[in-house]
Coordinates of C-alpha atoms and ligand atoms in Angstrom, one line a residue:
X343 CA -27.2 30.1 -9.2
X344 CA -25.3 27.5 -7.2
X345 CA -22.7 28.2 -4.5
X346 CA -19.7 27.5 -6.6
X347 CA -20.8 29.8 -9.3
X348 CA -21.5 32.5 -6.7
X349 CA -18.0 32.0 -5.2
X350 CA -16.2 32.0 -8.5
X351 CA -17.9 34.7 -10.5
X352 CA -17.6 37.2 -7.7
X353 CA -13.9 37.6 -7.6
X354 CA -13.8 36.7 -11.3
X355 CA -12.0 33.5 -10.5
X356 CA -12.3 30.2 -12.1
X357 CA -12.1 27.0 -10.1
X358 CA -9.1 25.1 -11.1
X359 CA -9.8 22.9 -14.0
X360 CA -10.3 19.4 -12.8
X361 CA -11.2 18.4 -16.3
X362 CA -7.6 18.9 -17.3
X363 CA -6.6 15.7 -15.5
X364 CA -3.4 15.3 -17.5
X365 CA -2.2 18.7 -16.3
X366 CA -2.5 17.5 -12.7
X367 CA -0.9 14.1 -13.4
X368 CA 2.1 15.6 -15.2
X369 CA 2.5 18.4 -12.5
X370 CA 2.5 15.7 -9.8
X371 CA 5.2 13.7 -11.7
X372 CA 7.3 16.9 -12.2
X373 CA 7.0 17.7 -8.5
X374 CA 8.3 14.2 -7.6
X375 CA 11.1 14.4 -10.1
X376 CA 12.2 17.7 -8.4
X377 CA 12.4 15.8 -5.1
X378 CA 14.3 12.9 -6.6
X379 CA 16.7 15.4 -8.2
X380 CA 17.3 17.1 -4.8
X381 CA 18.0 13.7 -3.3
X382 CA 20.7 13.2 -5.9
X383 CA 22.2 16.6 -5.1
X384 CA 21.3 17.8 -8.6
X385 CA 22.0 21.5 -9.2
X386 CA 19.4 23.8 -7.8
X387 CA 18.4 25.3 -11.1
X388 CA 17.5 21.9 -12.5
X389 CA 15.3 21.2 -9.5
X390 CA 13.7 24.6 -9.8
X391 CA 13.0 23.9 -13.5
X392 CA 10.8 21.0 -12.6
X393 CA 9.2 22.8 -9.7
X394 CA 8.3 25.7 -11.8
X395 CA 7.0 23.5 -14.6
X396 CA 4.7 21.8 -12.1
X397 CA 3.4 25.1 -10.9
X398 CA 2.8 26.3 -14.4
X399 CA 0.9 23.2 -15.4
X400 CA -1.3 23.4 -12.3
X401 CA -2.2 26.9 -13.1
X402 CA -2.9 26.3 -16.8
X403 CA -6.4 27.0 -17.9
X404 CA -6.2 24.7 -20.9
X405 CA -5.7 21.0 -21.1
X406 CA -2.0 20.2 -22.1
X407 CA -3.4 17.4 -24.3
X408 CA -5.5 20.0 -26.2
X409 CA -2.5 22.2 -26.5
X410 CA -0.4 19.4 -27.8
X411 CA -3.1 18.3 -30.3
X412 CA -3.4 21.9 -31.5
X413 CA 0.3 22.7 -32.0
X414 CA 2.5 19.8 -31.0
X415 CA 5.8 20.3 -29.2
X416 CA 6.1 23.9 -30.3
X417 CA 2.8 24.8 -28.6
X418 CA 3.9 23.1 -25.4
X419 CA 7.0 25.2 -25.4
X420 CA 4.9 28.3 -25.3
X421 CA 3.6 27.4 -21.8
X422 CA 5.6 29.5 -19.3
X423 CA 8.4 27.5 -17.6
X424 CA 8.3 24.7 -20.3
X425 CA 11.3 24.4 -22.5
X426 CA 12.2 21.9 -25.1
X427 CA 13.3 19.1 -22.8
X428 CA 10.2 19.3 -20.6
X429 CA 7.9 19.7 -23.6
X430 CA 9.3 16.4 -24.9
X431 CA 8.6 14.7 -21.6
X432 CA 5.1 16.0 -21.7
X433 CA 4.7 14.7 -25.2
X434 CA 6.0 11.3 -24.1
X435 CA 3.4 11.2 -21.3
X436 CA 0.6 12.2 -23.6
X437 CA 1.5 9.6 -26.1
X438 CA 2.4 6.7 -23.8
X439 CA 0.9 7.6 -20.4
X440 CA 4.4 7.0 -19.1
X441 CA 7.6 9.0 -18.5
X442 CA 10.7 6.9 -18.7
X443 CA 13.0 9.4 -16.9
X444 CA 10.6 9.4 -13.9
X445 CA 10.1 5.6 -14.0
X446 CA 13.9 5.2 -13.8
X447 CA 14.1 7.5 -10.8
X448 CA 11.3 5.5 -9.1
X449 CA 13.0 2.2 -9.8
X450 CA 16.2 3.4 -8.0
X451 CA 14.2 4.7 -5.0
X452 CA 10.9 2.8 -4.8
X453 CA 9.3 4.8 -2.0
X454 CA 5.9 6.5 -1.4
X455 CA 7.3 10.0 -1.9
X456 CA 3.9 11.7 -1.8
X457 CA 2.9 10.1 1.5
X458 CA 6.2 10.7 3.2
X459 CA 6.4 14.3 2.0
X460 CA 3.0 14.9 3.6
X461 CA 4.5 14.3 6.9
X462 CA 5.7 17.6 8.3
X463 CA 9.5 17.9 8.5
X464 CA 10.2 15.1 5.9
X465 CA 12.4 16.8 3.4
X466 CA 14.2 15.0 0.5
X467 CA 17.5 14.6 2.5
X468 CA 15.8 13.0 5.5
X469 CA 13.7 10.7 3.3
X470 CA 16.8 9.5 1.6
X471 CA 18.7 8.8 4.8
X472 CA 15.7 6.9 6.2
X473 CA 15.5 4.8 3.1
X474 CA 19.2 4.0 2.9
X475 CA 19.7 3.3 6.6
X476 CA 16.3 1.8 7.7
X477 CA 14.6 0.9 4.4
X478 CA 11.7 3.3 5.2
X479 CA 9.5 3.2 2.1
X480 CA 6.2 4.7 3.4
X481 CA 4.5 6.3 6.3
X482 CA 3.9 2.9 7.9
X483 CA 7.6 2.0 7.9
X484 CA 8.3 5.5 9.2
X485 CA 6.0 5.1 12.1
X486 CA 7.4 1.6 13.0
X487 CA 11.0 2.8 12.9
X488 CA 10.2 5.9 15.1
X489 CA 8.2 3.8 17.6
X490 CA 11.1 1.3 17.8
X491 CA 13.5 4.2 18.6
X492 CA 15.6 3.5 15.5
X493 CA 15.6 7.0 14.1
X494 CA 17.2 8.9 17.0
X495 CA 20.6 7.5 16.4
X496 CA 20.8 8.4 12.7
X497 CA 23.0 11.3 11.6
X498 CA 21.0 14.5 11.4
X499 CA 18.2 13.1 13.6
X500 CA 17.9 12.8 17.3
X501 CA 15.4 12.0 20.0
X502 CA 13.6 15.2 19.5
X503 CA 13.2 14.8 15.7
X504 CA 12.0 11.2 16.3
X505 CA 9.3 12.5 18.7
X506 CA 8.4 15.2 16.1
X507 CA 8.0 12.5 13.4
X508 CA 5.5 10.6 15.6
X509 CA 3.7 13.8 16.4
X510 CA 3.4 14.7 12.7
X511 CA 2.1 11.2 11.9
X512 CA -0.5 11.5 14.6
X513 CA -1.7 14.8 13.1
X514 CA -2.1 13.1 9.7
X515 CA -4.0 10.2 11.2
X516 CA -6.3 12.6 13.1
X517 CA -7.3 14.3 9.8
X518 CA -7.5 11.1 7.9
X519 CA -10.7 10.8 6.0
X520 CA -11.2 14.6 5.9
X521 CA -10.2 16.6 2.9
X522 CA -9.0 20.2 2.8
X523 CA -11.7 22.4 1.3
X524 CA -9.4 23.7 -1.4
X525 CA -9.0 20.1 -2.6
X526 CA -12.7 19.5 -2.5
X527 CA -13.5 22.6 -4.5
X528 CA -12.6 21.4 -8.0
X529 CA -14.2 18.0 -7.2
X530 CA -17.5 19.7 -6.3
X531 CA -17.2 21.8 -9.5
X532 CA -16.9 18.6 -11.5
X533 CA -19.9 17.0 -10.0
X534 CA -22.0 20.1 -10.4
X535 CA -21.0 20.2 -14.0
X536 CA -22.1 16.6 -14.6
X537 CA -25.4 17.1 -12.9
X538 CA -26.2 20.3 -14.7
X539 CA -25.4 18.6 -18.0
X540 CA -27.9 15.9 -16.9
X541 CA -30.5 18.5 -16.7
X542 CA -30.7 19.4 -13.0
X543 CA -32.7 22.6 -12.5
X544 CA -31.1 23.7 -9.3
X545 CA -27.9 22.3 -7.7
X546 CA -26.2 23.3 -4.5
X547 CA -23.5 21.7 -2.4
X548 CA -24.6 21.8 1.3
X549 CA -22.9 20.4 4.4
X550 CA -19.6 21.5 5.7
X551 CA -18.7 22.4 2.2
X552 CA -21.2 25.2 2.1
X553 CA -20.2 26.3 5.5
X554 CA -16.7 26.6 4.1
X555 CA -15.2 24.6 6.8
X556 CA -11.4 24.1 6.3
X557 CA -11.8 20.3 5.9
X558 CA -14.8 18.3 4.8
X559 CA -15.8 14.8 5.7
X560 CA -18.0 14.2 2.7
X561 CA -19.8 16.1 -0.1
X562 CA -23.6 16.7 0.3
X563 CA -25.5 17.8 -2.8
X564 CA -29.0 18.9 -3.3
X565 CA -30.8 18.9 -6.6
X566 CA -34.2 20.0 -7.9
X567 CA -35.2 18.0 -11.0
X568 CA -38.2 16.4 -12.6
X569 CA -36.0 13.7 -14.1
X570 CA -34.6 12.0 -11.0
X571 CA -33.8 8.8 -12.8
X572 CA -31.6 10.6 -15.3
X573 CA -29.8 12.6 -12.5
X574 CA -29.1 9.6 -10.4
X575 CA -27.8 7.7 -13.4
X576 CA -25.4 10.5 -14.3
X577 CA -24.3 10.8 -10.7
X578 CA -23.6 7.1 -10.1
X579 CA -21.9 6.8 -13.5
X580 CA -19.4 9.7 -13.1
X581 CA -15.9 8.8 -14.1
X582 CA -14.6 9.4 -10.6
X583 CA -17.0 7.0 -8.9
X584 CA -15.3 3.9 -7.6
X585 CA -18.3 2.4 -5.6
X586 CA -22.0 3.0 -5.4
X587 CA -23.2 2.5 -1.8
X588 CA -26.8 3.4 -2.5
X589 CA -28.9 4.4 -5.4
X590 CA -32.5 5.5 -5.2
X591 CA -34.8 8.1 -6.7
X592 CA -34.3 10.6 -3.9
X593 CA -31.0 9.7 -2.4
X594 CA -27.8 8.1 -3.6
X595 CA -24.3 7.8 -2.1
X596 CA -21.1 7.1 -3.9
X597 CA -17.4 6.7 -3.2
X598 CA -15.1 8.9 -5.3
X599 CA -11.6 8.0 -6.3
X600 CA -10.4 11.1 -4.5
X601 CA -10.9 9.3 -1.2
X602 CA -14.2 10.7 0.0
X603 CA -18.0 10.1 -0.4
X604 CA -20.6 12.2 -2.1
X605 CA -24.3 12.2 -1.1
X606 CA -26.9 13.4 -3.5
X607 CA -30.5 14.2 -2.6
X608 CA -33.3 15.2 -5.0
X609 CA -35.8 17.4 -3.3
X610 CA -39.1 19.1 -4.2
X611 CA -38.8 22.8 -5.2
X612 CA -41.3 23.7 -2.4
X613 CA -38.9 22.1 0.2
X614 CA -35.6 23.3 -1.3
X615 CA -34.9 25.9 1.4
X616 CA -35.8 23.6 4.2
X617 CA -33.7 20.8 2.8
X618 CA -30.8 23.2 2.1
X619 CA -31.0 24.4 5.6
X620 CA -31.1 21.0 7.1
X621 CA -28.3 19.5 5.1
X622 CA -26.1 22.6 5.4
X623 CA -26.1 22.1 9.2
X624 CA -24.2 22.3 11.3
X625 CA -26.1 19.7 13.3
X626 CA -25.9 21.9 16.4
X627 CA -27.2 24.9 14.5
X628 CA -30.1 22.7 13.2
X629 CA -30.9 21.6 16.7
X630 CA -31.0 25.1 18.0
X631 CA -33.3 26.2 15.1
X632 CA -35.6 23.3 15.9
X633 CA -35.9 24.4 19.5
X634 CA -36.9 27.8 18.4
X635 CA -39.6 26.4 16.1
X636 CA -41.0 24.3 18.9
X637 CA -41.0 27.4 21.2
X638 CA -43.0 29.2 18.6
X639 CA -45.5 26.4 18.2
X640 CA -44.2 25.1 14.9
X641 CA -42.3 22.1 13.6
X642 CA -39.1 22.3 11.5
X643 CA -37.8 19.4 9.4
X644 CA -36.0 18.9 6.1
X645 CA -39.3 19.4 4.2
X646 CA -40.4 22.7 5.7
X647 CA -41.5 24.7 8.6
X648 CA -45.0 23.7 9.6
X649 CA -47.8 25.1 11.7
X650 CA -50.1 22.1 12.2
X651 CA -50.2 20.6 8.7
X652 CA -49.7 23.9 6.9
X653 CA -46.2 24.7 5.5
X654 CA -45.4 28.3 6.5
X655 CA -41.9 28.4 5.0
X656 CA -39.3 26.2 3.4
X657 CA -39.1 27.1 -0.3
X658 CA -36.1 29.2 0.5
X659 CA -33.8 29.8 3.5
X660 CA -34.5 33.5 3.8
X661 CA -38.2 32.8 4.4
X662 CA -37.4 30.1 6.9
X663 CA -35.2 32.3 9.1
X664 CA -37.8 35.1 8.8
X665 CA -40.6 32.8 9.9
X666 CA -38.6 31.8 12.9
X667 CA -38.2 35.5 13.9
X668 CA -34.5 35.5 12.9
X669 CA -32.2 37.5 10.7
X670 CA -30.7 35.4 7.9
X671 CA -27.5 33.7 9.0
X672 CA -24.8 33.1 6.5
X673 CA -23.7 29.4 6.2
X674 CA -20.2 30.2 7.4
X675 CA -21.5 31.2 10.8
X676 CA -23.8 28.2 11.3
X677 CA -21.8 26.4 14.1
X678 CA -24.1 27.3 17.0
X679 CA -21.4 29.5 18.4
X680 CA -23.4 32.6 19.2
X681 CA -24.8 33.3 15.7
X682 CA -28.4 32.5 16.7
X683 CA -28.4 34.9 19.7
X684 CA -26.7 37.5 17.5
X685 CA -29.4 37.0 14.8
X686 CA -32.2 37.4 17.4
X687 CA -30.6 40.6 18.7
X688 CA -29.8 41.8 15.2
X689 CA -26.1 42.1 16.0
X690 CA -24.8 39.7 13.3
X691 CA -21.6 41.1 11.7
X692 CA -21.9 42.5 8.2
X693 CA -19.5 39.8 6.8
X694 CA -16.8 40.7 4.3
X695 CA -18.0 39.6 0.8
X696 CA -16.3 37.2 -1.6
X697 CA -15.7 40.1 -4.0
X698 CA -14.6 42.7 -1.4
X699 CA -10.8 42.4 -1.7
X700 CA -9.0 45.4 -3.4
X701 CA -5.5 44.1 -2.9
X702 CA -3.1 41.4 -1.9
X703 CA -0.3 42.0 0.5
X704 CA 1.7 38.8 0.1
X705 CA 3.0 37.8 -3.3
X706 CA 6.2 35.9 -4.2
X707 CA 8.0 36.0 -7.5
X708 CA 10.9 34.3 -9.3
X709 CA 13.2 36.6 -7.4
X710 CA 12.9 33.9 -4.8
X711 CA 10.8 30.7 -4.7
X712 CA 7.9 31.9 -6.9
X713 CA 7.5 30.6 -10.5
X714 CA 6.8 33.9 -12.2
X715 CA 8.1 37.4 -12.9
X716 CA 6.8 40.5 -11.0
X717 CA 5.1 41.5 -14.2
X718 CA 3.3 38.2 -14.7
X719 CA 2.1 38.2 -11.1
X720 CA 0.9 41.8 -11.4
X721 CA -1.0 41.0 -14.6
X722 CA -2.6 38.0 -13.1
X723 CA -3.7 40.0 -10.0
X724 CA -5.1 42.7 -12.1
X725 CA -7.0 40.2 -14.2
X726 CA -9.0 38.9 -11.2
X727 CA -9.9 42.5 -10.3
X728 CA -7.3 43.5 -7.7
X729 CA -6.2 47.1 -7.6
X730 CA -2.9 46.7 -5.8
X731 CA -0.4 44.0 -4.7
X732 CA 2.7 44.0 -2.6
X733 CA 5.7 42.0 -3.8
X734 CA 7.0 40.2 -0.8
X735 CA 9.8 37.9 -1.6
X736 CA 11.7 36.0 1.1
X737 CA 14.8 37.4 2.8
X738 CA 18.4 36.3 3.1
X739 CA 18.3 33.9 6.0
X740 CA 15.8 31.7 4.1
X741 CA 18.7 30.5 2.0
X742 CA 16.8 27.6 0.3
X743 CA 14.5 30.1 -1.4
X744 CA 17.4 32.3 -2.5
X745 CA 16.2 35.0 -0.1
X746 CA 17.0 38.6 -0.9
X747 CA 19.5 40.8 1.0
X748 CA 19.3 44.5 1.4
X749 CA 21.1 45.1 -1.9
X750 CA 18.8 42.9 -3.9
X751 CA 15.7 44.3 -2.2
X752 CA 16.8 47.8 -3.4
X753 CA 17.4 46.4 -6.9
X754 CA 14.0 44.8 -6.9
X755 CA 12.5 48.1 -5.9
X756 CA 13.8 49.7 -9.1
X757 CA 12.4 46.9 -11.2
X758 CA 9.0 47.3 -9.5
X759 CA 9.0 51.0 -10.3
X760 CA 9.6 50.2 -14.0
X761 CA 6.9 47.6 -14.2
X762 CA 4.4 49.8 -12.3
X763 CA 4.9 52.4 -14.9
X764 CA 4.6 50.0 -17.7
X765 CA 1.4 48.4 -16.6
X766 CA -0.4 51.4 -15.1
X767 CA -3.6 49.5 -14.2
X768 CA -2.4 48.0 -10.9
X769 CA -0.4 49.5 -8.1
X770 CA 2.7 47.4 -7.2
X771 CA 3.9 48.0 -3.7
X772 CA 7.4 47.2 -2.5
X773 CA 7.5 44.7 0.3
X774 CA 9.2 41.7 1.8
X775 CA 8.4 38.6 3.7
X776 CA 11.1 39.2 6.3
X777 CA 12.3 36.2 8.2
X778 CA 11.9 36.3 12.0
X779 CA 15.0 34.9 13.7
X780 CA 14.9 32.7 16.8
X781 CA 15.1 35.6 19.1
X782 CA 12.4 37.7 17.4
X783 CA 14.8 40.0 15.5
X784 CA 14.6 40.3 11.7
X785 CA 17.2 39.4 9.1
X786 CA 17.1 42.7 7.2
X787 CA 18.5 46.0 8.4
X788 CA 15.9 48.6 9.5
X789 CA 17.2 51.2 7.0
X790 CA 16.3 48.8 4.2
X791 CA 12.9 48.0 5.6
X792 CA 12.0 51.7 5.9
X793 CA 12.3 52.1 2.2
X794 CA 9.6 49.4 1.6
X795 CA 5.9 50.1 1.5
X796 CA 4.8 46.9 3.3
X797 CA 6.9 44.8 5.6
X798 CA 5.6 41.4 6.5
X799 CA 7.4 39.3 9.0
X800 CA 7.1 35.6 9.3
X801 CA 8.5 32.6 11.2
X802 CA 10.0 29.8 9.0
X803 CA 12.3 27.9 11.3
X804 CA 12.8 26.9 15.0
X805 CA 9.2 25.9 15.4
X806 CA 9.8 23.8 18.5
X807 CA 10.4 26.6 21.0
X808 CA 8.7 26.6 24.4
X809 CA 5.3 28.3 24.5
X810 CA 6.8 31.2 26.4
X811 CA 9.8 31.6 24.1
X812 CA 7.7 31.4 20.9
X813 CA 5.2 33.9 22.3
X814 CA 7.9 36.4 23.2
X815 CA 9.6 35.8 19.8
X816 CA 6.4 36.7 18.0
X817 CA 5.6 39.7 20.2
X818 CA 9.1 41.1 19.7
X819 CA 8.5 41.0 15.9
X820 CA 5.0 42.4 16.3
X821 CA 6.3 45.3 18.3
X822 CA 9.1 46.1 15.9
X823 CA 8.3 49.5 14.5
X824 CA 9.3 48.3 11.0
X825 CA 6.9 45.4 10.9
X826 CA 3.5 46.2 9.3
X827 CA 2.0 42.7 9.1
X828 CA 2.7 39.4 10.9
X829 CA 2.4 36.8 8.1
X830 CA 0.8 33.4 8.8
X831 CA 0.8 34.2 12.5
X832 CA 0.4 30.7 14.0
X833 CA 2.4 28.6 11.6
X834 CA -0.2 26.0 11.0
X835 CA -0.9 24.2 7.8
X836 CA -4.3 22.5 7.2
X837 CA -4.1 18.8 8.0
X838 CA -0.3 19.0 8.3
X839 CA 1.0 21.2 11.0
X840 CA -0.7 22.4 14.2
X841 CA -0.2 26.1 15.3
X842 CA 3.0 26.8 17.2
X843 CA 2.6 26.5 20.9
X844 CA 1.8 30.2 21.6
X845 CA -0.4 32.3 23.9
X846 CA -2.6 33.5 21.1
X847 CA -4.3 36.1 23.4
X848 CA -1.0 37.7 24.2
X849 CA -0.1 37.8 20.5
X850 CA -3.4 39.3 19.5
X851 CA -3.2 41.9 22.3
X852 CA 0.4 42.9 21.2
X853 CA -0.9 43.3 17.7
X854 CA -3.7 45.6 19.0
X855 CA -1.5 47.8 21.1
X856 CA 1.3 48.2 18.4
X857 CA -1.1 48.6 15.5
X858 CA 0.3 45.5 13.7
X859 CA -1.9 43.8 11.2
X860 CA -2.4 40.0 11.5
X861 CA -2.6 38.1 8.3
X862 CA -5.0 35.4 7.1
X863 CA -2.8 33.4 4.6
X864 CA -5.1 31.8 2.0
X865 CA -2.8 29.2 0.5
X866 CA -3.0 25.7 2.1
X867 CA -2.0 27.2 5.5
X868 CA -5.3 29.0 6.2
X869 CA -3.5 30.7 9.0
X870 CA -4.9 32.2 11.1
X871 CA -7.8 29.9 11.5
X872 CA -11.4 30.8 12.2
X873 CA -11.4 30.9 16.0
X874 CA -8.2 33.0 16.1
X875 CA -9.7 35.4 13.6
X876 CA -12.8 35.7 15.7
X877 CA -10.6 36.5 18.7
X878 CA -8.7 39.2 16.7
X879 CA -11.9 40.7 15.5
X880 CA -13.3 40.8 18.9
X881 CA -10.2 42.7 20.2
X882 CA -10.3 45.1 17.3
X883 CA -7.1 44.0 15.6
X884 CA -6.9 44.7 11.9
X885 CA -6.5 41.8 9.5
X886 CA -5.4 41.3 5.9
X887 CA -6.3 38.4 3.6
X888 CA -3.4 37.4 1.4
X889 CA -2.9 34.8 -1.3
X890 CA 0.7 34.0 -0.5
X891 CA 0.8 33.4 -4.3
X892 CA 3.9 31.7 -5.7
X893 CA 2.4 31.4 -9.2
X894 CA -0.4 33.3 -11.1
X895 CA -3.0 30.6 -10.5
X896 CA -2.5 30.9 -6.7
X897 CA -4.5 34.2 -6.6
X898 CA -7.6 32.0 -6.8
X899 CA -6.8 30.8 -3.3
X900 CA -8.0 34.2 -1.9
X901 CA -11.5 32.8 -1.8
X902 CA -10.5 30.3 0.9
X903 CA -8.9 33.1 3.0
X904 CA -12.1 35.1 2.6
X905 CA -14.1 32.0 3.7
X906 CA -11.9 31.7 6.8
X907 CA -12.4 35.4 7.5
X908 CA -16.1 35.0 7.3
X909 CA -16.1 32.0 9.6
X910 CA -14.2 34.2 12.0
X911 CA -17.0 36.9 11.8
X912 CA -14.8 39.4 10.0
X913 CA -16.3 42.5 8.3
X914 CA -14.9 44.7 5.6
X915 CA -13.9 47.2 8.3
X916 CA -11.6 44.6 9.9
X917 CA -9.7 43.7 6.7
X918 CA -7.4 46.4 5.5
X919 CA -6.9 45.1 1.9
X920 CA -10.6 45.3 1.4
X921 CA -10.0 49.1 1.5
X922 CA -8.8 51.4 -1.3
X923 CA -5.1 51.8 -1.5
X924 CA -4.7 55.2 0.2
X925 CA -6.8 54.2 3.2
X926 CA -5.1 50.9 3.5
X927 CA -1.7 52.6 3.5
X928 CA -2.6 54.8 6.4
X929 CA -3.0 51.6 8.5
X930 CA 0.7 50.7 7.9
X931 CA 3.4 51.9 10.2
Ligands
DGT2500 P1 -18.7 16.7 7.5 O1 -19.2 16.0 6.3 O2 -18.2 15.8 8.5 O3 -17.6 17.7 7.1 O4 -19.8 17.6 8.1 P2 -21.3 18.0 7.7 O5 -21.7 19.1 8.5 O6 -21.3 18.1 6.2 O7 -22.1 16.7 8.1 P3 -22.8 15.5 7.4 O8 -22.3 15.3 6.0 O9 -22.8 14.3 8.3 O10 -24.3 16.0 7.3 C1 -24.7 17.1 6.5 C2 -25.6 17.9 7.3 O11 -26.8 17.2 7.5 C3 -25.2 18.3 8.7 O12 -24.4 19.4 8.7 C4 -26.5 18.5 9.4 C5 -27.4 17.5 8.8 N1 -27.5 16.3 9.6 C6 -26.9 15.2 9.4 N2 -27.3 14.3 10.4 C7 -28.1 15.0 11.2 C8 -28.7 14.7 12.5 O13 -28.7 13.6 13.0 N3 -29.5 15.7 13.0 C9 -29.6 16.9 12.5 N4 -30.3 17.8 13.1 N5 -28.9 17.2 11.4 C10 -28.2 16.3 10.7
CA2501 CA1 -20.7 16.6 4.6
CA2502 CA1 -23.1 13.6 4.3
ZN2503 ZN1 7.8 31.3 -0.4

């Protein structure tokens, strides 16, 4: 079984369906429409309608085109969040590959919305001002204007925000050419599908993808097949290929329309383990293994482990590590950062498994900025095998999400009780994602928080504090007796936002001494990241791995949080939502 299948069947999750290209295209258009509407100061519920429709389409397991063919406009309207008007727009797009309404909006404001939105801090209002005053159409224009010092004098900006824009562009440029793992996942699934249809006997994605690194430079695939010609044809002729750099009988390289390359190698079955090991890397891990083989009088390469001319291992990885006198090392640990020594000494962690989560402690609903009801979220969680979730909508100072106040929290609690009773097969905990104010206090009264089962606290504003101020702010929240979990502790977003400037050691120590759990947020943030997780594990801090789901399909992101946890050497004993409900609840304050 290949890596993707292993990952996906374990938590009973499907990879998102890349085959449903139309779903993605239309979702992307709806997302942009929502932004255009915000720029026009359109009423919030209309903006939300498009946002929710985009979320719903992304999470759809069936192709909208198939749905339409099956039942026309009426069937489209059965999709959650899709009413008559939106169904008609979808129909128009399916029929004509265009959406007039969207094209009109684009004509009025011909800008690279997607590119600009990808720059941290660029909201609809700012993009609009920059276009009107400085004719900023894309990231290039933005950079030039900022460098020329033209932005600081605009209303709503300043020297600081001009500097922040340049910083955000620099982060983007640094990660250029690398793709977040969660984006690569469906692409790899698509390629694996093509190759298995072409008759490949064994397919595995290696490289940084298999090590589950948060971003990948390119995709490396290994295949065993006795029909190399057919495999290579299928590979180079995939719909998503825009250039073929090399095509041979054992190795081909292509450029994909998604902006990254894929390498395919066909190897002998007898060498599969050695090849897999070599092409999984990391390079530093490989170098260290080769040293060990030399020390033991053997030779290791991508074909096998040899004593003289005799292959002593290489058909599978397990045999290879064993022949080198090592315990098997999971791919996520292969960064030459102590895993080889730990393997020798038999002190490797017993990593948390991809099917080890029992619950999810951060879930948003349509009470704030999620797309779906409490009931729909609970059903979706139960479907992927979770036994409990906490509903953690935003709180009042996060006005743009419609954050809940004390009264609404209490009302939501009653609703949760009703739904819990109705469903019966999943425990629904009452929680909140309480906003941490600039000084580290919370925006909800303690009395209201004490009525909740799980209190998560998180920073959503005032990111640019000094290191000392930000560290004290977080520690104050961590030490608050009402706070159980610090959500997305460092504020980073993969490829978009660096962690806040904080003293991470102090934060981890405060979590340890106050018994506060630190979260690994699985959705696009992947916050904390691997090295911070490893620090927390080393200090004995408890963790939880949450989806931060805003729609039912987002639960599938948990596998990325799990991957990050594994890269941070975390075991089941470190992760409280890998535990049964009662045991987990004892860890909360
Ligand atoms: P990426 O693609 O930048 O995210 O990172 P990787 O690790 O996938 O690197 P890539 O695609 O260049 O190569 C795949 C694996 O092949 C790499 O992890 C280790 C192995 N490899 C590539 N070049 C060398 C090399 O020069 N020496 C050794 N020992 N291994 C190599
Ligand atoms: Ca690679
Ligand atoms: Ca490569
Ligand atoms: Zn939210």
